[in-house]
Amino acid sequence: MISRLILIPLLTLIAAANAVTALAQDKGTVNPKPLPPLANPNDPNIGAKELFGRKVLPAAMPTRVLGFYAHGCIAGAEGLPINGDSWQVMRLSRNRNWAHPDMVALLKRLAARARKEAGWPGILVGDMSQPRGGPMLTGHASHQVGLDADIWLTPMPDRRLSRNDREDMSAVMMGRRDRLDIDPAAWTPRHLAVIRAAAKEPSVQRIFVNAAIKKALCREATGDRSWLSKVRPMYGHDYHFHVRIKCPAGPGECENQPEPAEGEGCSNGDLAYWFKDSVLHPKPPKVPPKPKPPMTLAQLPAACRDVLAAPDAMP
Ligand SMILES: [Zn+2]
């Protein structure tokens, strides 16, 4: 039997490691333990992720996006139902199926288009935002304002997934072992069709995919290729693609990101950076970098305080 004295530091270590490395593919549990209450919730140095990570429901406020994708929060978010005709939500234990209503509508539309245009039974939806957005205890730097969503590069199976499946199932890795191209055993023309359908949506601002996927899209896209400019290479994103929409119309304090550069982004010069050995296989730094202090509430738009303090929306 492991003594408690050993077990506690061990669990802390595991938790710390998870906080750093949590990825889209990390498995969850069907019985997530609620986070312990904070000893000093009013401490100004406390990470905003600790506060937003403890909110289970959206703020009962009119919908408003506050701040920037990697630096903000959302009031009045809407939940994507965990099952639809042509979508299912994964990793329910994370409680990240919340977003601006425009994003929820886009995902529903895209799910239907994936079936019609790409021949997928539907889409598997990964992380969107927390109920009130904000920074997360694990994973993403962005996804903070309800305008980002991850979609698995694995078609929805033709059955209702169990709670356990949704925590345990893994998406298919699209990259080849050497990371220089897609794995032809995994990649299909249907993958291109799904990403293209998303990129052609007018509200979509950017899509992030692994560089090997961008390379494949550049090689295989026929006809109108203007949508390729929205699809940008990004680290990770070889099991899922990331859809980002523009700031919704209407009043608010939503900060837009500059439009992606014109052009397909398909030249050797555009892609060379991503396939450099130092980028594909980065060497660990000689001196480990000092951990950055977490983003505090004071660093987010002031109205995010009201979002945190607001009562829960009706479930
Ligand atoms: Zn993402």
PDB file of C-alpha atoms and ligand atoms in Angstrom:
ATOM      1  CA  MET A   1       0.000   0.000   0.000  1.00  0.00           C
ATOM      2  CA  ILE A   2       1.273   3.469  -0.793  1.00  0.00           C
ATOM      3  CA  SER A   3       1.343   5.646   2.282  1.00  0.00           C
ATOM      4  CA  ARG A   4      -0.694   8.827   2.184  1.00  0.00           C
ATOM      5  CA  LEU A   5       2.413  10.866   2.766  1.00  0.00           C
ATOM      6  CA  ILE A   6       3.830   9.693  -0.523  1.00  0.00           C
ATOM      7  CA  LEU A   7       0.553   9.703  -2.391  1.00  0.00           C
ATOM      8  CA  ILE A   8      -0.318  13.348  -1.774  1.00  0.00           C
ATOM      9  CA  PRO A   9       2.860  14.853  -3.265  1.00  0.00           C
ATOM     10  CA  LEU A  10       2.551  12.335  -6.096  1.00  0.00           C
ATOM     11  CA  LEU A  11      -0.973  13.484  -6.940  1.00  0.00           C
ATOM     12  CA  THR A  12       0.090  17.114  -6.739  1.00  0.00           C
ATOM     13  CA  LEU A  13       2.860  16.342  -9.181  1.00  0.00           C
ATOM     14  CA  ILE A  14       0.468  14.650 -11.571  1.00  0.00           C
ATOM     15  CA  ALA A  15      -1.904  17.598 -11.326  1.00  0.00           C
ATOM     16  CA  ALA A  16       0.950  20.026 -12.002  1.00  0.00           C
ATOM     17  CA  ALA A  17       2.120  18.024 -15.001  1.00  0.00           C
ATOM     18  CA  ASN A  18      -1.431  17.940 -16.353  1.00  0.00           C
ATOM     19  CA  ALA A  19      -1.812  21.667 -16.002  1.00  0.00           C
ATOM     20  CA  VAL A  20       1.151  22.170 -18.275  1.00  0.00           C
ATOM     21  CA  THR A  21       0.583  19.471 -20.825  1.00  0.00           C
ATOM     22  CA  ALA A  22      -3.197  19.074 -21.073  1.00  0.00           C
ATOM     23  CA  LEU A  23      -3.996  18.551 -24.725  1.00  0.00           C
ATOM     24  CA  ALA A  24      -7.133  18.152 -26.744  1.00  0.00           C
ATOM     25  CA  GLN A  25      -6.562  14.419 -26.707  1.00  0.00           C
ATOM     26  CA  ASP A  26      -6.176  14.032 -22.957  1.00  0.00           C
ATOM     27  CA  LYS A  27      -8.795  11.699 -21.601  1.00  0.00           C
ATOM     28  CA  GLY A  28     -11.348  12.789 -19.058  1.00  0.00           C
ATOM     29  CA  THR A  29     -13.460  11.030 -16.509  1.00  0.00           C
ATOM     30  CA  VAL A  30     -17.201  10.476 -16.223  1.00  0.00           C
ATOM     31  CA  ASN A  31     -17.020  11.498 -12.561  1.00  0.00           C
ATOM     32  CA  PRO A  32     -15.049  14.726 -12.485  1.00  0.00           C
ATOM     33  CA  LYS A  33     -14.382  15.953  -8.948  1.00  0.00           C
ATOM     34  CA  PRO A  34     -15.497  19.535  -8.340  1.00  0.00           C
ATOM     35  CA  LEU A  35     -12.554  21.829  -7.697  1.00  0.00           C
ATOM     36  CA  PRO A  36     -11.988  22.641  -4.034  1.00  0.00           C
ATOM     37  CA  PRO A  37     -13.120  26.146  -3.035  1.00  0.00           C
ATOM     38  CA  LEU A  38     -10.417  28.794  -3.061  1.00  0.00           C
ATOM     39  CA  ALA A  39      -8.945  29.817   0.269  1.00  0.00           C
ATOM     40  CA  ASN A  40      -8.537  33.449  -0.832  1.00  0.00           C
ATOM     41  CA  PRO A  41     -10.814  34.149  -3.786  1.00  0.00           C
ATOM     42  CA  ASN A  42     -10.269  37.898  -3.416  1.00  0.00           C
ATOM     43  CA  ASP A  43      -6.482  37.735  -3.536  1.00  0.00           C
ATOM     44  CA  PRO A  44      -5.575  40.099  -6.427  1.00  0.00           C
ATOM     45  CA  ASN A  45      -2.671  37.855  -7.431  1.00  0.00           C
ATOM     46  CA  ILE A  46      -4.805  34.793  -7.914  1.00  0.00           C
ATOM     47  CA  GLY A  47      -4.910  33.442 -11.475  1.00  0.00           C
ATOM     48  CA  ALA A  48      -8.113  34.417 -13.284  1.00  0.00           C
ATOM     49  CA  LYS A  49      -8.192  30.798 -14.489  1.00  0.00           C
ATOM     50  CA  GLU A  50      -8.886  29.710 -10.896  1.00  0.00           C
ATOM     51  CA  LEU A  51     -11.980  31.936 -10.805  1.00  0.00           C
ATOM     52  CA  PHE A  52     -13.335  31.202 -14.289  1.00  0.00           C
ATOM     53  CA  GLY A  53     -12.485  27.501 -13.975  1.00  0.00           C
ATOM     54  CA  ARG A  54     -14.893  27.212 -11.032  1.00  0.00           C
ATOM     55  CA  LYS A  55     -17.949  28.599 -12.842  1.00  0.00           C
ATOM     56  CA  VAL A  56     -20.339  25.874 -13.855  1.00  0.00           C
ATOM     57  CA  LEU A  57     -22.961  28.006 -15.620  1.00  0.00           C
ATOM     58  CA  PRO A  58     -22.949  31.184 -17.744  1.00  0.00           C
ATOM     59  CA  ALA A  59     -23.574  34.607 -16.236  1.00  0.00           C
ATOM     60  CA  ALA A  60     -27.270  35.549 -16.299  1.00  0.00           C
ATOM     61  CA  MET A  61     -26.597  38.695 -18.336  1.00  0.00           C
ATOM     62  CA  PRO A  62     -27.254  39.844 -21.884  1.00  0.00           C
ATOM     63  CA  THR A  63     -24.753  38.336 -24.298  1.00  0.00           C
ATOM     64  CA  ARG A  64     -21.564  40.359 -24.563  1.00  0.00           C
ATOM     65  CA  VAL A  65     -18.064  39.511 -25.680  1.00  0.00           C
ATOM     66  CA  LEU A  66     -15.419  41.256 -23.605  1.00  0.00           C
ATOM     67  CA  GLY A  67     -11.845  41.422 -24.795  1.00  0.00           C
ATOM     68  CA  PHE A  68      -9.734  39.344 -27.129  1.00  0.00           C
ATOM     69  CA  TYR A  69      -9.579  35.645 -28.009  1.00  0.00           C
ATOM     70  CA  ALA A  70      -6.637  35.062 -25.663  1.00  0.00           C
ATOM     71  CA  HIS A  71      -7.558  37.694 -23.126  1.00  0.00           C
ATOM     72  CA  GLY A  72     -11.184  38.169 -22.104  1.00  0.00           C
ATOM     73  CA  CYS A  73     -14.466  36.589 -21.089  1.00  0.00           C
ATOM     74  CA  ILE A  74     -18.104  36.310 -22.201  1.00  0.00           C
ATOM     75  CA  ALA A  75     -21.421  37.176 -20.567  1.00  0.00           C
ATOM     76  CA  GLY A  76     -24.595  35.328 -21.524  1.00  0.00           C
ATOM     77  CA  ALA A  77     -22.902  32.425 -23.329  1.00  0.00           C
ATOM     78  CA  GLU A  78     -25.035  29.682 -24.866  1.00  0.00           C
ATOM     79  CA  GLY A  79     -24.440  25.950 -24.513  1.00  0.00           C
ATOM     80  CA  LEU A  80     -24.174  23.669 -27.528  1.00  0.00           C
ATOM     81  CA  PRO A  81     -26.490  20.722 -26.780  1.00  0.00           C
ATOM     82  CA  ILE A  82     -24.342  17.622 -26.344  1.00  0.00           C
ATOM     83  CA  ASN A  83     -26.266  15.748 -29.059  1.00  0.00           C
ATOM     84  CA  GLY A  84     -27.665  16.924 -32.351  1.00  0.00           C
ATOM     85  CA  ASP A  85     -28.705  15.376 -35.663  1.00  0.00           C
ATOM     86  CA  SER A  86     -25.186  15.683 -36.933  1.00  0.00           C
ATOM     87  CA  TRP A  87     -22.944  16.525 -34.004  1.00  0.00           C
ATOM     88  CA  GLN A  88     -21.894  15.230 -30.608  1.00  0.00           C
ATOM     89  CA  VAL A  89     -19.866  17.011 -27.938  1.00  0.00           C
ATOM     90  CA  MET A  90     -16.755  15.278 -26.578  1.00  0.00           C
ATOM     91  CA  ARG A  91     -14.983  15.436 -23.168  1.00  0.00           C
ATOM     92  CA  LEU A  92     -18.109  16.536 -21.315  1.00  0.00           C
ATOM     93  CA  SER A  93     -16.183  16.543 -18.027  1.00  0.00           C
ATOM     94  CA  ARG A  94     -14.422  19.709 -19.160  1.00  0.00           C
ATOM     95  CA  ASN A  95     -17.684  21.701 -19.384  1.00  0.00           C
ATOM     96  CA  ARG A  96     -16.368  23.708 -22.307  1.00  0.00           C
ATOM     97  CA  ASN A  97     -19.301  23.482 -24.717  1.00  0.00           C
ATOM     98  CA  TRP A  98     -20.207  27.177 -24.278  1.00  0.00           C
ATOM     99  CA  ALA A  99     -19.879  30.026 -26.746  1.00  0.00           C
ATOM    100  CA  HIS A 100     -21.422  33.102 -28.277  1.00  0.00           C
ATOM    101  CA  PRO A 101     -24.798  32.203 -29.856  1.00  0.00           C
ATOM    102  CA  ASP A 102     -23.296  32.968 -33.292  1.00  0.00           C
ATOM    103  CA  MET A 103     -20.700  30.244 -32.738  1.00  0.00           C
ATOM    104  CA  VAL A 104     -23.332  27.783 -31.539  1.00  0.00           C
ATOM    105  CA  ALA A 105     -25.375  28.504 -34.689  1.00  0.00           C
ATOM    106  CA  LEU A 106     -22.281  28.134 -36.870  1.00  0.00           C
ATOM    107  CA  LEU A 107     -21.415  24.733 -35.396  1.00  0.00           C
ATOM    108  CA  LYS A 108     -24.952  23.456 -35.990  1.00  0.00           C
ATOM    109  CA  ARG A 109     -24.851  24.666 -39.583  1.00  0.00           C
ATOM    110  CA  LEU A 110     -21.396  23.260 -40.140  1.00  0.00           C
ATOM    111  CA  ALA A 111     -22.438  19.892 -38.733  1.00  0.00           C
ATOM    112  CA  ALA A 112     -25.228  19.713 -41.303  1.00  0.00           C
ATOM    113  CA  ARG A 113     -22.896  20.815 -44.093  1.00  0.00           C
ATOM    114  CA  ALA A 114     -20.276  18.223 -43.095  1.00  0.00           C
ATOM    115  CA  ARG A 115     -22.888  15.570 -43.673  1.00  0.00           C
ATOM    116  CA  LYS A 116     -24.099  17.024 -46.964  1.00  0.00           C
ATOM    117  CA  GLU A 117     -20.858  18.249 -48.499  1.00  0.00           C
ATOM    118  CA  ALA A 118     -18.239  15.951 -46.993  1.00  0.00           C
ATOM    119  CA  GLY A 119     -20.222  12.788 -46.466  1.00  0.00           C
ATOM    120  CA  TRP A 120     -19.458  12.736 -42.742  1.00  0.00           C
ATOM    121  CA  PRO A 121     -22.201  11.414 -40.463  1.00  0.00           C
ATOM    122  CA  GLY A 122     -21.497  14.541 -38.430  1.00  0.00           C
ATOM    123  CA  ILE A 123     -18.870  16.377 -36.415  1.00  0.00           C
ATOM    124  CA  LEU A 124     -17.325  15.733 -33.020  1.00  0.00           C
ATOM    125  CA  VAL A 125     -16.966  18.990 -31.138  1.00  0.00           C
ATOM    126  CA  GLY A 126     -14.070  19.432 -28.697  1.00  0.00           C
ATOM    127  CA  ASP A 127     -13.326  22.464 -26.580  1.00  0.00           C
ATOM    128  CA  MET A 128     -15.311  25.654 -27.074  1.00  0.00           C
ATOM    129  CA  SER A 129     -15.206  28.018 -24.055  1.00  0.00           C
ATOM    130  CA  GLN A 130     -15.958  27.811 -20.359  1.00  0.00           C
ATOM    131  CA  PRO A 131     -19.443  28.962 -19.284  1.00  0.00           C
ATOM    132  CA  ARG A 132     -18.125  32.482 -18.698  1.00  0.00           C
ATOM    133  CA  GLY A 133     -15.074  32.179 -20.909  1.00  0.00           C
ATOM    134  CA  GLY A 134     -11.845  33.421 -19.403  1.00  0.00           C
ATOM    135  CA  PRO A 135      -8.521  31.663 -19.092  1.00  0.00           C
ATOM    136  CA  MET A 136      -8.567  27.908 -18.467  1.00  0.00           C
ATOM    137  CA  LEU A 137      -6.808  25.802 -15.867  1.00  0.00           C
ATOM    138  CA  THR A 138      -5.573  23.457 -18.595  1.00  0.00           C
ATOM    139  CA  GLY A 139      -4.953  23.722 -22.301  1.00  0.00           C
ATOM    140  CA  HIS A 140      -5.566  26.696 -24.519  1.00  0.00           C
ATOM    141  CA  ALA A 141      -4.331  30.256 -24.367  1.00  0.00           C
ATOM    142  CA  SER A 142      -7.265  31.348 -26.545  1.00  0.00           C
ATOM    143  CA  HIS A 143     -10.916  30.111 -26.433  1.00  0.00           C
ATOM    144  CA  GLN A 144     -11.561  32.851 -23.828  1.00  0.00           C
ATOM    145  CA  VAL A 145     -14.410  34.839 -25.405  1.00  0.00           C
ATOM    146  CA  GLY A 146     -16.743  32.225 -26.889  1.00  0.00           C
ATOM    147  CA  LEU A 147     -15.564  32.726 -30.464  1.00  0.00           C
ATOM    148  CA  ASP A 148     -13.241  29.695 -30.804  1.00  0.00           C
ATOM    149  CA  ALA A 149     -14.128  26.008 -31.202  1.00  0.00           C
ATOM    150  CA  ASP A 150     -12.185  22.808 -31.848  1.00  0.00           C
ATOM    151  CA  ILE A 151     -13.586  20.216 -34.235  1.00  0.00           C
ATOM    152  CA  TRP A 152     -12.113  16.746 -34.317  1.00  0.00           C
ATOM    153  CA  LEU A 153     -10.583  15.501 -37.534  1.00  0.00           C
ATOM    154  CA  THR A 154     -12.414  12.233 -36.903  1.00  0.00           C
ATOM    155  CA  PRO A 155     -15.919  11.910 -38.335  1.00  0.00           C
ATOM    156  CA  MET A 156     -18.706  11.311 -35.850  1.00  0.00           C
ATOM    157  CA  PRO A 157     -19.377   7.572 -35.516  1.00  0.00           C
ATOM    158  CA  ASP A 158     -22.800   6.541 -36.716  1.00  0.00           C
ATOM    159  CA  ARG A 159     -24.124   5.987 -33.192  1.00  0.00           C
ATOM    160  CA  ARG A 160     -24.803   7.880 -30.001  1.00  0.00           C
ATOM    161  CA  LEU A 161     -21.576   7.864 -27.986  1.00  0.00           C
ATOM    162  CA  SER A 162     -21.767   6.933 -24.310  1.00  0.00           C
ATOM    163  CA  ARG A 163     -20.521   9.310 -21.606  1.00  0.00           C
ATOM    164  CA  ASN A 164     -17.535   7.047 -21.236  1.00  0.00           C
ATOM    165  CA  ASP A 165     -16.780   7.008 -24.975  1.00  0.00           C
ATOM    166  CA  ARG A 166     -16.737  10.787 -24.942  1.00  0.00           C
ATOM    167  CA  GLU A 167     -14.051  10.885 -22.258  1.00  0.00           C
ATOM    168  CA  ASP A 168     -12.058   7.957 -23.547  1.00  0.00           C
ATOM    169  CA  MET A 169     -12.183   7.950 -27.325  1.00  0.00           C
ATOM    170  CA  SER A 170      -9.184   9.340 -29.190  1.00  0.00           C
ATOM    171  CA  ALA A 171      -9.197  11.257 -32.431  1.00  0.00           C
ATOM    172  CA  VAL A 172      -7.078  10.077 -35.342  1.00  0.00           C
ATOM    173  CA  MET A 173      -3.643  11.620 -35.761  1.00  0.00           C
ATOM    174  CA  MET A 174      -3.413  13.154 -39.240  1.00  0.00           C
ATOM    175  CA  GLY A 175       0.339  13.751 -39.402  1.00  0.00           C
ATOM    176  CA  ARG A 176       2.915  11.359 -40.792  1.00  0.00           C
ATOM    177  CA  ARG A 177       5.504  10.117 -38.310  1.00  0.00           C
ATOM    178  CA  ASP A 178       8.186  12.498 -39.624  1.00  0.00           C
ATOM    179  CA  ARG A 179       5.698  15.384 -39.436  1.00  0.00           C
ATOM    180  CA  LEU A 180       6.600  16.537 -42.946  1.00  0.00           C
ATOM    181  CA  ASP A 181       3.244  15.606 -44.448  1.00  0.00           C
ATOM    182  CA  ILE A 182      -0.120  14.056 -43.658  1.00  0.00           C
ATOM    183  CA  ASP A 183      -0.438  10.332 -43.044  1.00  0.00           C
ATOM    184  CA  PRO A 184      -2.024   9.052 -46.261  1.00  0.00           C
ATOM    185  CA  ALA A 185      -3.623   6.218 -44.291  1.00  0.00           C
ATOM    186  CA  ALA A 186      -5.583   8.735 -42.209  1.00  0.00           C
ATOM    187  CA  TRP A 187      -6.168  11.727 -44.475  1.00  0.00           C
ATOM    188  CA  THR A 188      -9.031  11.621 -47.002  1.00  0.00           C
ATOM    189  CA  PRO A 189     -10.658  14.052 -49.453  1.00  0.00           C
ATOM    190  CA  ARG A 190     -13.509  14.274 -46.940  1.00  0.00           C
ATOM    191  CA  HIS A 191     -11.174  15.979 -44.470  1.00  0.00           C
ATOM    192  CA  LEU A 192     -10.477  18.669 -47.031  1.00  0.00           C
ATOM    193  CA  ALA A 193     -14.205  19.048 -47.683  1.00  0.00           C
ATOM    194  CA  VAL A 194     -15.006  19.610 -44.004  1.00  0.00           C
ATOM    195  CA  ILE A 195     -12.250  22.179 -43.498  1.00  0.00           C
ATOM    196  CA  ARG A 196     -13.259  23.936 -46.727  1.00  0.00           C
ATOM    197  CA  ALA A 197     -16.899  24.083 -45.633  1.00  0.00           C
ATOM    198  CA  ALA A 198     -15.819  25.776 -42.407  1.00  0.00           C
ATOM    199  CA  ALA A 199     -13.449  28.197 -44.136  1.00  0.00           C
ATOM    200  CA  LYS A 200     -16.135  29.284 -46.586  1.00  0.00           C
ATOM    201  CA  GLU A 201     -18.454  30.423 -43.806  1.00  0.00           C
ATOM    202  CA  PRO A 202     -18.406  34.244 -43.947  1.00  0.00           C
ATOM    203  CA  SER A 203     -18.245  34.639 -40.155  1.00  0.00           C
ATOM    204  CA  VAL A 204     -15.134  32.471 -39.909  1.00  0.00           C
ATOM    205  CA  GLN A 205     -12.034  34.587 -39.443  1.00  0.00           C
ATOM    206  CA  ARG A 206      -9.307  31.932 -39.223  1.00  0.00           C
ATOM    207  CA  ILE A 207      -8.889  28.201 -39.060  1.00  0.00           C
ATOM    208  CA  PHE A 208      -5.820  26.659 -37.438  1.00  0.00           C
ATOM    209  CA  VAL A 209      -4.455  23.331 -38.635  1.00  0.00           C
ATOM    210  CA  ASN A 210      -1.144  21.539 -38.363  1.00  0.00           C
ATOM    211  CA  ALA A 211       1.331  22.610 -41.072  1.00  0.00           C
ATOM    212  CA  ALA A 212       1.263  19.132 -42.649  1.00  0.00           C
ATOM    213  CA  ILE A 213      -2.488  19.542 -43.114  1.00  0.00           C
ATOM    214  CA  LYS A 214      -2.057  22.994 -44.627  1.00  0.00           C
ATOM    215  CA  LYS A 215       0.445  21.491 -47.040  1.00  0.00           C
ATOM    216  CA  ALA A 216      -2.064  18.801 -48.032  1.00  0.00           C
ATOM    217  CA  LEU A 217      -4.858  21.353 -48.502  1.00  0.00           C
ATOM    218  CA  CYS A 218      -2.582  23.455 -50.718  1.00  0.00           C
ATOM    219  CA  ARG A 219      -1.759  20.421 -52.833  1.00  0.00           C
ATOM    220  CA  GLU A 220      -5.273  19.057 -53.148  1.00  0.00           C
ATOM    221  CA  ALA A 221      -7.687  22.003 -53.262  1.00  0.00           C
ATOM    222  CA  THR A 222      -9.249  22.442 -56.693  1.00  0.00           C
ATOM    223  CA  GLY A 223     -11.510  25.136 -58.117  1.00  0.00           C
ATOM    224  CA  ASP A 224     -11.974  28.186 -55.918  1.00  0.00           C
ATOM    225  CA  ARG A 225      -8.980  28.304 -53.587  1.00  0.00           C
ATOM    226  CA  SER A 226      -9.641  31.680 -51.979  1.00  0.00           C
ATOM    227  CA  TRP A 227     -10.706  30.002 -48.704  1.00  0.00           C
ATOM    228  CA  LEU A 228      -7.131  28.750 -48.200  1.00  0.00           C
ATOM    229  CA  SER A 229      -6.074  32.190 -46.954  1.00  0.00           C
ATOM    230  CA  LYS A 230      -8.133  31.658 -43.804  1.00  0.00           C
ATOM    231  CA  VAL A 231      -6.467  28.326 -42.999  1.00  0.00           C
ATOM    232  CA  ARG A 232      -3.284  28.994 -41.031  1.00  0.00           C
ATOM    233  CA  PRO A 233      -0.610  26.568 -39.826  1.00  0.00           C
ATOM    234  CA  MET A 234      -0.324  26.283 -36.063  1.00  0.00           C
ATOM    235  CA  TYR A 235       1.462  24.000 -33.597  1.00  0.00           C
ATOM    236  CA  GLY A 236      -0.599  21.016 -32.509  1.00  0.00           C
ATOM    237  CA  HIS A 237      -3.889  20.806 -34.385  1.00  0.00           C
ATOM    238  CA  ASP A 238      -3.107  17.460 -35.951  1.00  0.00           C
ATOM    239  CA  TYR A 239      -6.058  15.727 -34.294  1.00  0.00           C
ATOM    240  CA  HIS A 240      -8.497  18.600 -34.599  1.00  0.00           C
ATOM    241  CA  PHE A 241      -8.936  21.893 -36.392  1.00  0.00           C
ATOM    242  CA  HIS A 242      -9.722  25.157 -34.685  1.00  0.00           C
ATOM    243  CA  VAL A 243     -12.411  27.506 -35.961  1.00  0.00           C
ATOM    244  CA  ARG A 244     -12.328  31.169 -34.950  1.00  0.00           C
ATOM    245  CA  ILE A 245     -15.128  33.583 -35.822  1.00  0.00           C
ATOM    246  CA  LYS A 246     -15.052  37.361 -36.105  1.00  0.00           C
ATOM    247  CA  CYS A 247     -16.401  39.651 -33.435  1.00  0.00           C
ATOM    248  CA  PRO A 248     -20.198  39.502 -33.664  1.00  0.00           C
ATOM    249  CA  ALA A 249     -22.088  42.577 -34.795  1.00  0.00           C
ATOM    250  CA  GLY A 250     -23.537  44.866 -32.182  1.00  0.00           C
ATOM    251  CA  PRO A 251     -22.262  46.804 -29.231  1.00  0.00           C
ATOM    252  CA  GLY A 252     -19.605  45.323 -27.036  1.00  0.00           C
ATOM    253  CA  GLU A 253     -15.992  45.383 -26.217  1.00  0.00           C
ATOM    254  CA  CYS A 254     -14.928  42.584 -28.538  1.00  0.00           C
ATOM    255  CA  GLU A 255     -11.446  43.070 -29.947  1.00  0.00           C
ATOM    256  CA  ASN A 256     -11.059  41.854 -33.520  1.00  0.00           C
ATOM    257  CA  GLN A 257      -7.905  40.260 -34.854  1.00  0.00           C
ATOM    258  CA  PRO A 258      -6.473  41.682 -38.101  1.00  0.00           C
ATOM    259  CA  GLU A 259      -7.692  39.788 -41.162  1.00  0.00           C
ATOM    260  CA  PRO A 260      -5.314  37.048 -42.298  1.00  0.00           C
ATOM    261  CA  ALA A 261      -2.929  38.072 -45.080  1.00  0.00           C
ATOM    262  CA  GLU A 262      -4.315  37.791 -48.592  1.00  0.00           C
ATOM    263  CA  GLY A 263      -3.079  34.885 -50.651  1.00  0.00           C
ATOM    264  CA  GLU A 264      -3.267  31.160 -50.217  1.00  0.00           C
ATOM    265  CA  GLY A 265      -0.235  30.857 -47.939  1.00  0.00           C
ATOM    266  CA  CYS A 266       0.851  27.878 -49.979  1.00  0.00           C
ATOM    267  CA  SER A 267       4.267  28.880 -51.323  1.00  0.00           C
ATOM    268  CA  ASN A 268       7.427  27.120 -50.167  1.00  0.00           C
ATOM    269  CA  GLY A 269       8.373  30.349 -48.434  1.00  0.00           C
ATOM    270  CA  ASP A 270       5.053  30.453 -46.554  1.00  0.00           C
ATOM    271  CA  LEU A 271       5.444  26.921 -45.275  1.00  0.00           C
ATOM    272  CA  ALA A 272       9.230  26.610 -44.869  1.00  0.00           C
ATOM    273  CA  TYR A 273       9.300  27.902 -41.309  1.00  0.00           C
ATOM    274  CA  TRP A 274       6.978  25.160 -40.073  1.00  0.00           C
ATOM    275  CA  PHE A 275       9.083  22.339 -41.490  1.00  0.00           C
ATOM    276  CA  LYS A 276      12.443  23.505 -40.142  1.00  0.00           C
ATOM    277  CA  ASP A 277      14.042  20.898 -37.935  1.00  0.00           C
ATOM    278  CA  SER A 278      14.219  23.378 -35.055  1.00  0.00           C
ATOM    279  CA  VAL A 279      10.448  23.884 -35.239  1.00  0.00           C
ATOM    280  CA  LEU A 280       9.507  20.234 -35.757  1.00  0.00           C
ATOM    281  CA  HIS A 281      11.882  18.997 -33.065  1.00  0.00           C
ATOM    282  CA  PRO A 282      12.595  21.909 -30.737  1.00  0.00           C
ATOM    283  CA  LYS A 283      15.472  21.336 -28.338  1.00  0.00           C
ATOM    284  CA  PRO A 284      14.602  21.747 -24.669  1.00  0.00           C
ATOM    285  CA  PRO A 285      16.092  24.991 -23.358  1.00  0.00           C
ATOM    286  CA  LYS A 286      19.299  24.610 -21.320  1.00  0.00           C
ATOM    287  CA  VAL A 287      17.863  26.665 -18.509  1.00  0.00           C
ATOM    288  CA  PRO A 288      14.196  25.865 -17.939  1.00  0.00           C
ATOM    289  CA  PRO A 289      12.200  29.089 -18.340  1.00  0.00           C
ATOM    290  CA  LYS A 290      10.755  30.573 -15.172  1.00  0.00           C
ATOM    291  CA  PRO A 291       7.046  29.793 -14.977  1.00  0.00           C
ATOM    292  CA  LYS A 292       5.051  32.883 -15.943  1.00  0.00           C
ATOM    293  CA  PRO A 293       2.696  34.219 -13.280  1.00  0.00           C
ATOM    294  CA  PRO A 294      -0.897  33.515 -14.339  1.00  0.00           C
ATOM    295  CA  MET A 295      -3.097  36.195 -15.887  1.00  0.00           C
ATOM    296  CA  THR A 296      -4.947  37.958 -13.086  1.00  0.00           C
ATOM    297  CA  LEU A 297      -8.444  39.393 -13.122  1.00  0.00           C
ATOM    298  CA  ALA A 298      -6.950  42.893 -13.227  1.00  0.00           C
ATOM    299  CA  GLN A 299      -5.385  42.070 -16.604  1.00  0.00           C
ATOM    300  CA  LEU A 300      -8.756  41.218 -18.175  1.00  0.00           C
ATOM    301  CA  PRO A 301     -11.369  43.795 -19.271  1.00  0.00           C
ATOM    302  CA  ALA A 302     -12.866  45.403 -16.171  1.00  0.00           C
ATOM    303  CA  ALA A 303     -16.368  44.159 -17.000  1.00  0.00           C
ATOM    304  CA  CYS A 304     -15.160  40.564 -16.570  1.00  0.00           C
ATOM    305  CA  ARG A 305     -15.481  41.199 -12.824  1.00  0.00           C
ATOM    306  CA  ASP A 306     -19.230  41.687 -13.290  1.00  0.00           C
ATOM    307  CA  VAL A 307     -19.368  38.536 -15.389  1.00  0.00           C
ATOM    308  CA  LEU A 308     -17.779  36.565 -12.563  1.00  0.00           C
ATOM    309  CA  ALA A 309     -20.016  38.133  -9.931  1.00  0.00           C
ATOM    310  CA  ALA A 310     -23.305  37.669 -11.828  1.00  0.00           C
ATOM    311  CA  PRO A 311     -25.758  34.966 -10.786  1.00  0.00           C
ATOM    312  CA  ASP A 312     -25.913  31.713 -12.746  1.00  0.00           C
ATOM    313  CA  ALA A 313     -28.078  31.592 -15.825  1.00  0.00           C
ATOM    314  CA  MET A 314     -30.853  28.997 -15.627  1.00  0.00           C
ATOM    315  CA  PRO A 315     -29.419  25.615 -16.571  1.00  0.00           C
TER     316      PRO A 315
HETATM  317 ZN    ZN B   1      -8.438  25.295 -30.276  1.00  0.00          ZN
END
